[in-house]
mmCIF file of C-alpha atoms in Angstrom:
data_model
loop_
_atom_site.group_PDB
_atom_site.id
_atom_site.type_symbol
_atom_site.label_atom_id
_atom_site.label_comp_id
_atom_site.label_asym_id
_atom_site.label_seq_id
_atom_site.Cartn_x
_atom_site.Cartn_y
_atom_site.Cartn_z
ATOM 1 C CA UNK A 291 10.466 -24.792 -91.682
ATOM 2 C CA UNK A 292 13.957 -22.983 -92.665
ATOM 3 C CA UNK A 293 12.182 -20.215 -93.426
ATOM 4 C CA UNK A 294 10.563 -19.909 -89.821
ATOM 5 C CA UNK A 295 13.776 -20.467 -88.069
ATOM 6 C CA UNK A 296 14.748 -17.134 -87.939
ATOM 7 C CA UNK A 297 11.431 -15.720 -86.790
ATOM 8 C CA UNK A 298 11.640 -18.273 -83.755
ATOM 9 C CA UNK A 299 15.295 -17.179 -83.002
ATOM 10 C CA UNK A 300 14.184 -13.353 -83.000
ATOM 11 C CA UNK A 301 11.142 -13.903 -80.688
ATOM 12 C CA UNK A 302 13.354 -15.822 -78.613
ATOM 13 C CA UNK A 303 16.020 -13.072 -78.627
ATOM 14 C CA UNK A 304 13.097 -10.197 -77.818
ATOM 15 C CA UNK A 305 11.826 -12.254 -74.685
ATOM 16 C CA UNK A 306 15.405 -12.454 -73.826
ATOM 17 C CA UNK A 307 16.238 -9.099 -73.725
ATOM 18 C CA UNK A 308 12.630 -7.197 -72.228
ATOM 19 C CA UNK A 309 12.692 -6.088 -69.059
ATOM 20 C CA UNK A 310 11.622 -8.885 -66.351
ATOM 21 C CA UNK A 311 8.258 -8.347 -64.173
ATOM 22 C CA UNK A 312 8.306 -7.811 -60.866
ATOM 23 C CA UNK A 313 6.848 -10.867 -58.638
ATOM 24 C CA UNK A 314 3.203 -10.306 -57.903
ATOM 25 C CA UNK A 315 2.528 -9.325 -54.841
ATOM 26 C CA UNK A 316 0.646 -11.941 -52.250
ATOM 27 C CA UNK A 317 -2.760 -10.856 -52.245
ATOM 28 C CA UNK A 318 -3.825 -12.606 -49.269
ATOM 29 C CA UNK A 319 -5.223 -10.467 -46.602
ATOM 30 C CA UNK A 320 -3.665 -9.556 -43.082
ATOM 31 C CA UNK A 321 -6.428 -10.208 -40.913
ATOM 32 C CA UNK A 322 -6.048 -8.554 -37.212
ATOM 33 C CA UNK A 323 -6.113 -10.153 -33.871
ATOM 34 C CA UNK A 324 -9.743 -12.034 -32.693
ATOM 35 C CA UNK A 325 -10.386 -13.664 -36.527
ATOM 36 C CA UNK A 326 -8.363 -15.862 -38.649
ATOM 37 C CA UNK A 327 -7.394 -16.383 -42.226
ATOM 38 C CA UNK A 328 -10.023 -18.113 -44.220
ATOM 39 C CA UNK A 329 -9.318 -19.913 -47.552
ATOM 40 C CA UNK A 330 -5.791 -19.237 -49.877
ATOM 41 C CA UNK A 331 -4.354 -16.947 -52.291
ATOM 42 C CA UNK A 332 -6.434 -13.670 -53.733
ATOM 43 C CA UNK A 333 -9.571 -15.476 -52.699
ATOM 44 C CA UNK A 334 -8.713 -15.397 -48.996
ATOM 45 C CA UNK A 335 -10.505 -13.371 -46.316
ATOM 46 C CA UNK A 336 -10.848 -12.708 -42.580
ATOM 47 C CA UNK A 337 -13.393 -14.417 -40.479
ATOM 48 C CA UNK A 338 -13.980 -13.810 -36.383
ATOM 49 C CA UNK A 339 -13.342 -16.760 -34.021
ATOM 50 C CA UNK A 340 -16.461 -18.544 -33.475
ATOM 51 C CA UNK A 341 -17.602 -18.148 -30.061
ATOM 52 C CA UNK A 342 -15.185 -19.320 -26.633
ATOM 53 C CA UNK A 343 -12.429 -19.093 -29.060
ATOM 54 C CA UNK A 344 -9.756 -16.528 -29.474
ATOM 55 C CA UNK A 345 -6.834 -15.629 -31.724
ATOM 56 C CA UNK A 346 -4.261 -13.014 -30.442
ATOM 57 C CA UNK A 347 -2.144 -12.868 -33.583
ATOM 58 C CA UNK A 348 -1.918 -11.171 -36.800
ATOM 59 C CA UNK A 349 -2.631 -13.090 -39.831
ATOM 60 C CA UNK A 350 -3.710 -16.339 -37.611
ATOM 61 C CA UNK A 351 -4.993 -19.159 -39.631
ATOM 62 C CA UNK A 352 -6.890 -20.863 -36.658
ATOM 63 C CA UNK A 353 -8.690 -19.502 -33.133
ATOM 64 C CA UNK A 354 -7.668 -21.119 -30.220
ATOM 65 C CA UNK A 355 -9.911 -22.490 -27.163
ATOM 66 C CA UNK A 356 -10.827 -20.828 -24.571
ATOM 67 C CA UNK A 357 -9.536 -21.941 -21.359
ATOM 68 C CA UNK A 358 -12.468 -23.390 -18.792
ATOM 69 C CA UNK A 359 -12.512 -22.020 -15.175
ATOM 70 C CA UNK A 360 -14.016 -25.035 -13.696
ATOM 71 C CA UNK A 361 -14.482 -27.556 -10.090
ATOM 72 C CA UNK A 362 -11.710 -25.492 -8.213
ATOM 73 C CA UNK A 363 -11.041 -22.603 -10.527
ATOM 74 C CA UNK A 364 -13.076 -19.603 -10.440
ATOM 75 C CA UNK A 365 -12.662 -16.458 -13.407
ATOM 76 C CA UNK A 366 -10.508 -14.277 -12.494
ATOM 77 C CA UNK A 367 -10.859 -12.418 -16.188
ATOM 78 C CA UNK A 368 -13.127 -13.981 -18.927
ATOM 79 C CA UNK A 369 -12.227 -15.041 -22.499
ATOM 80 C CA UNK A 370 -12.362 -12.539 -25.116
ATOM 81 C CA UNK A 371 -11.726 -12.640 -28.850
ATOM 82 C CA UNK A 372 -8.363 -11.441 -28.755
ATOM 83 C CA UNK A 373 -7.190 -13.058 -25.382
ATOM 84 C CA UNK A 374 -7.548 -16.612 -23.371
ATOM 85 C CA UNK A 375 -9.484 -16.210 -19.950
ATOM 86 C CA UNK A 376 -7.575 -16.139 -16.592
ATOM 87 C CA UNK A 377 -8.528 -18.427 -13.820
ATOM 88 C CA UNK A 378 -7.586 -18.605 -9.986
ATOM 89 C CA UNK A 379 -8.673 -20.934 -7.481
ATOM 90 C CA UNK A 380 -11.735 -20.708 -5.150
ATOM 91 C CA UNK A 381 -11.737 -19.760 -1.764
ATOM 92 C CA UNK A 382 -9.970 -22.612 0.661
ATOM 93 C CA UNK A 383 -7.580 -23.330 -2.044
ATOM 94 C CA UNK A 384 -4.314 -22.005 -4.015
ATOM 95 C CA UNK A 385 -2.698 -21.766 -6.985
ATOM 96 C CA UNK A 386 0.527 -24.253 -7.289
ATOM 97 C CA UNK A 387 2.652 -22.053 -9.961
ATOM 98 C CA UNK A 388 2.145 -18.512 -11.551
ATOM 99 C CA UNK A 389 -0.331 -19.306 -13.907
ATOM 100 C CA UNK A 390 -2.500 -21.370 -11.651
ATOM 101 C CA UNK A 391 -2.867 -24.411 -13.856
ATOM 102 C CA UNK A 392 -3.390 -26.478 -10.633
ATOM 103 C CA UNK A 393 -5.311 -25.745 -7.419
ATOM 104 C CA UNK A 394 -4.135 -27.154 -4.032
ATOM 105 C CA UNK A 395 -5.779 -26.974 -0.686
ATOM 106 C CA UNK A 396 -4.704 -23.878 1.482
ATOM 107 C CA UNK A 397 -2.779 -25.046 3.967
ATOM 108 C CA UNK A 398 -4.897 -22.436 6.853
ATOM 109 C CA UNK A 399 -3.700 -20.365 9.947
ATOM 110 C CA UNK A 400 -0.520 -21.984 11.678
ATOM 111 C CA UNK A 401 0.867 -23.104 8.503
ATOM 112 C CA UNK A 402 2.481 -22.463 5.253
ATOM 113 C CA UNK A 403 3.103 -23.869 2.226
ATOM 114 C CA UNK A 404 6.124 -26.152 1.969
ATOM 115 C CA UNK A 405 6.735 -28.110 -1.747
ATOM 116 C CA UNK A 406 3.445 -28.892 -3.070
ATOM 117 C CA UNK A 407 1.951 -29.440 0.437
ATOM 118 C CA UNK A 408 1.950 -27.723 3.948
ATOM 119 C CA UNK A 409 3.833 -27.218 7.343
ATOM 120 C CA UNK A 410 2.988 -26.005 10.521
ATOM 121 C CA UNK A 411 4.967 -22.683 11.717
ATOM 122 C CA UNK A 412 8.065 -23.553 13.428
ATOM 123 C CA UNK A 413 7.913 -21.831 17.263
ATOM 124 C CA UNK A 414 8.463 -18.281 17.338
ATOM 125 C CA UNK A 415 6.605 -17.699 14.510
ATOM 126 C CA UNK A 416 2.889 -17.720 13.254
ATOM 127 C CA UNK A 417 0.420 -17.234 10.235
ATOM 128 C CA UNK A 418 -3.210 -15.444 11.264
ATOM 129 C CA UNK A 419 -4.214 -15.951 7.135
ATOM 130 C CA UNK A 420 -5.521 -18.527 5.242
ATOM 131 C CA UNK A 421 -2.541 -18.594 2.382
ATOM 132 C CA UNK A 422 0.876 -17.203 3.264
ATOM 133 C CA UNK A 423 4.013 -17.597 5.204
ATOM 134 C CA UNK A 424 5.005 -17.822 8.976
ATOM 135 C CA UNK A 425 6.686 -14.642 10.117
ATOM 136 C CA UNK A 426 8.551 -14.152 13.608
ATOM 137 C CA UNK A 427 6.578 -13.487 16.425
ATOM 138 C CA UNK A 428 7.382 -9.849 17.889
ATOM 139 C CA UNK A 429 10.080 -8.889 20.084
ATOM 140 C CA UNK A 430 9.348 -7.193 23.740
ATOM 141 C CA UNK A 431 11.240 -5.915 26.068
ATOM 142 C CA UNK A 432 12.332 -8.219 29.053
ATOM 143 C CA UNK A 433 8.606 -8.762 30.652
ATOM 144 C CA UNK A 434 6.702 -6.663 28.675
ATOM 145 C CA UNK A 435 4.826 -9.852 27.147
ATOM 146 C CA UNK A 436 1.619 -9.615 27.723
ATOM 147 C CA UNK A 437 -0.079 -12.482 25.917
ATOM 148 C CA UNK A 438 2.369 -15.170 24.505
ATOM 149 C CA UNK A 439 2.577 -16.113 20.571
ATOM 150 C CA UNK A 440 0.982 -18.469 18.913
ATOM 151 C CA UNK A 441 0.911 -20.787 15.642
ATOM 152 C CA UNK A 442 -1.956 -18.513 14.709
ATOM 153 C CA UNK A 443 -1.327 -15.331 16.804
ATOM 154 C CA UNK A 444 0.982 -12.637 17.847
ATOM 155 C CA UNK A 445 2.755 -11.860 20.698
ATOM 156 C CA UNK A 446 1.352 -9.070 22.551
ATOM 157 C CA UNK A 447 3.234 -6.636 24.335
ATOM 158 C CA UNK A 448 2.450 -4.945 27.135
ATOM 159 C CA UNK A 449 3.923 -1.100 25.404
ATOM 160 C CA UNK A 450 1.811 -1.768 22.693
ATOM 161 C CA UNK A 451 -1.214 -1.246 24.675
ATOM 162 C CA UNK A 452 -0.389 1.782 26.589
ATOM 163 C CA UNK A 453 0.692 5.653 25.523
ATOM 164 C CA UNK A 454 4.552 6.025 25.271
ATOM 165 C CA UNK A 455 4.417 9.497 26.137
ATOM 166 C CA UNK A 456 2.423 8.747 29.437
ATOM 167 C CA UNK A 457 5.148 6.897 31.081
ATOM 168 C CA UNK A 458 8.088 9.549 29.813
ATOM 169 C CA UNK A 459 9.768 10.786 32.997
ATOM 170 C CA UNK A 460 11.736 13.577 34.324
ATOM 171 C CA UNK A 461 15.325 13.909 32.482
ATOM 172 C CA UNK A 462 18.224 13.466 35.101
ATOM 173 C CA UNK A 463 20.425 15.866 34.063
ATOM 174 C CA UNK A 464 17.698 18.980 35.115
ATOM 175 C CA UNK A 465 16.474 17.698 38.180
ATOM 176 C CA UNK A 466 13.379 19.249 39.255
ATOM 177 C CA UNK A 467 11.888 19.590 42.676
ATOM 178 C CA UNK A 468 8.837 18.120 43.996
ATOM 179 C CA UNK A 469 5.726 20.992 43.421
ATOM 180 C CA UNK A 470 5.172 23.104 45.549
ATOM 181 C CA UNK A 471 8.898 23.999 47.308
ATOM 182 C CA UNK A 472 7.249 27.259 49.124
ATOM 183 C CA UNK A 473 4.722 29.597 48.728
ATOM 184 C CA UNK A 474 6.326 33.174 48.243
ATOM 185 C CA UNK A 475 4.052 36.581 49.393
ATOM 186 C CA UNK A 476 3.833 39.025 48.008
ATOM 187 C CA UNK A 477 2.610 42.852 48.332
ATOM 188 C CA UNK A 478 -0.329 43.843 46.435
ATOM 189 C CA UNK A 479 -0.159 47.234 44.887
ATOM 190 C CA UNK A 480 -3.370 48.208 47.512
ATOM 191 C CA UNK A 481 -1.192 47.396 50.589
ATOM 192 C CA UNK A 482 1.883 49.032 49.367
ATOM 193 C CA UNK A 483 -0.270 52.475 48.794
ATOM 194 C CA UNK A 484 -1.812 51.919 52.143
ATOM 195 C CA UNK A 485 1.121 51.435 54.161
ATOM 196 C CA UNK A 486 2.786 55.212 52.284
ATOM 197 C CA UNK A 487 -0.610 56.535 52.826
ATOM 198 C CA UNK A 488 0.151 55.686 56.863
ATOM 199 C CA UNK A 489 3.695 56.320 57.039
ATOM 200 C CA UNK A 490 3.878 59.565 54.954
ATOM 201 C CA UNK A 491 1.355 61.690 53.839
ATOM 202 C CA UNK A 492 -0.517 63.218 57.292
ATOM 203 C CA UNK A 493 -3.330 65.567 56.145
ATOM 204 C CA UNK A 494 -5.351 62.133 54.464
ATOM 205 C CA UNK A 495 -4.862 59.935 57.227
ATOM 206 C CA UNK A 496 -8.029 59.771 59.320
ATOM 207 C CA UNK A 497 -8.372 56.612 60.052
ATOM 208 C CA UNK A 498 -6.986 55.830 63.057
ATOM 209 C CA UNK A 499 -8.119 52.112 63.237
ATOM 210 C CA UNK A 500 -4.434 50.827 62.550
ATOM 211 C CA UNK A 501 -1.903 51.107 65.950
ATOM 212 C CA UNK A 502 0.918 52.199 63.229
ATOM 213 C CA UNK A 503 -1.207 54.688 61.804
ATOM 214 C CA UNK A 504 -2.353 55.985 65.168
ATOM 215 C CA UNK A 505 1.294 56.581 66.247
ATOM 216 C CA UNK A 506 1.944 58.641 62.784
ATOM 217 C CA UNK A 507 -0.945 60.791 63.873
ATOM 218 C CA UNK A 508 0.541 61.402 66.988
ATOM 219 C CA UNK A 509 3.451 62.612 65.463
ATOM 220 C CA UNK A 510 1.575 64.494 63.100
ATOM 221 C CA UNK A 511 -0.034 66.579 66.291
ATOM 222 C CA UNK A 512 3.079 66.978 67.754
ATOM 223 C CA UNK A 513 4.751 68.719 65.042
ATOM 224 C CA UNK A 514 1.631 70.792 64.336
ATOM 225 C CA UNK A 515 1.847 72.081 67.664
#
């Protein structure tokens, strides 16, 4: 055994002083989002979630349930393999938080929601929908209203109904007389001829039918002669 002592101590020294390996590398796979890590180690591989399960992960080891739209929930976006479904609440009822995990009854026209239950629109304000809040009724002129608000309605003004430009009047600072002030006459371009044609030019005027006329022939036979 002396003689194998120094063999031992020189293996011992070689191991010592090679060069280390690096650490193996995991060879598990990374399986993408909608399957899920199935079994350990090299012999690992990816599997899809089974049907009304999802997984929206990298490398998940497990799908996760679907989540059931049921009684007061309706789908608002089914399940798929690499999301959860999305539900909201059927008609005549509403969602108490942001993700809807609980439906209440909708608290109708005239209300709103107050808490986790409802209360009716204080006066001077109203709600016409079936979810939402009270807002203030509208604000007309001093009597202008028309029809008075409600819980559920409105106010309706009497404005609202008509044309705004129909009932625009006259500005005060260019007052303007009442149509027609007088009715001005005037020549016509015929008459003015007519009366030069009398008045002036003798050797055309024949006529005789007009008195001023007749008196400018007169003249005119006067001065012939």
């Amino acid at each position: 055994m002396g003689a194998a002592a120094p063999l031992l101590r020189a293996a011992l020294l070689a191991l010592t002083l090679s060069p280390r390996r690096a650490a193996a590398a995991p060879c598990a796979p990374t399986c993408p989002a909608g399957t899920f890590v199935s079994g350990a180690g090299c012999g690992a591989s990816c599997r899809p979630c089974p049907s009304d399960t999802f997984s929206s992960a990298v490398g998940a080891g497990s799908c996760n349930l679907c989540r059931k739209c049921e009684g007061r929930f309706r789908y608002l976006k089914e399940c798929s393999p690499v999301s959860d479904a999305e539900c909201t609440c059927k008609e005549g009822y509403r969602c108490s938080d942001g993700s809807c995990s609980r439906c209440d009854r909708s608290c109708g026209p005239g209300k709103e929601k107050s808490g986790s239950g409802c209360q009716d629109c204080h006066y001077g304000t109203f709600n016409d929908q079936p979810d939402g809040s009270c807002k203030n009724w509208t604000a007309c002129s001093e009597n202008q209203v028309l029809e008075p608000g409600t819980a559920t309605k409105d106010v309706v003004c009497k404005h609202s109904l008509n044309n705004p430009t129909s009932a625009t009047s006259l500005p005060t600072t260019s007052p303007v007389a009442p149509f027609p002030i007088a009715v001005p006459v005037h020549t016509t371009p015929e008459q003015s001829v007519q009366e030069e044609t009398c008045s002036c030019r003798f050797p055309e005027e024949e006529q005789g039918e007009d008195e001023d006329c007749g008196k400018s022939t007169e003249f005119r036979d006067l001065l012939e002669n």
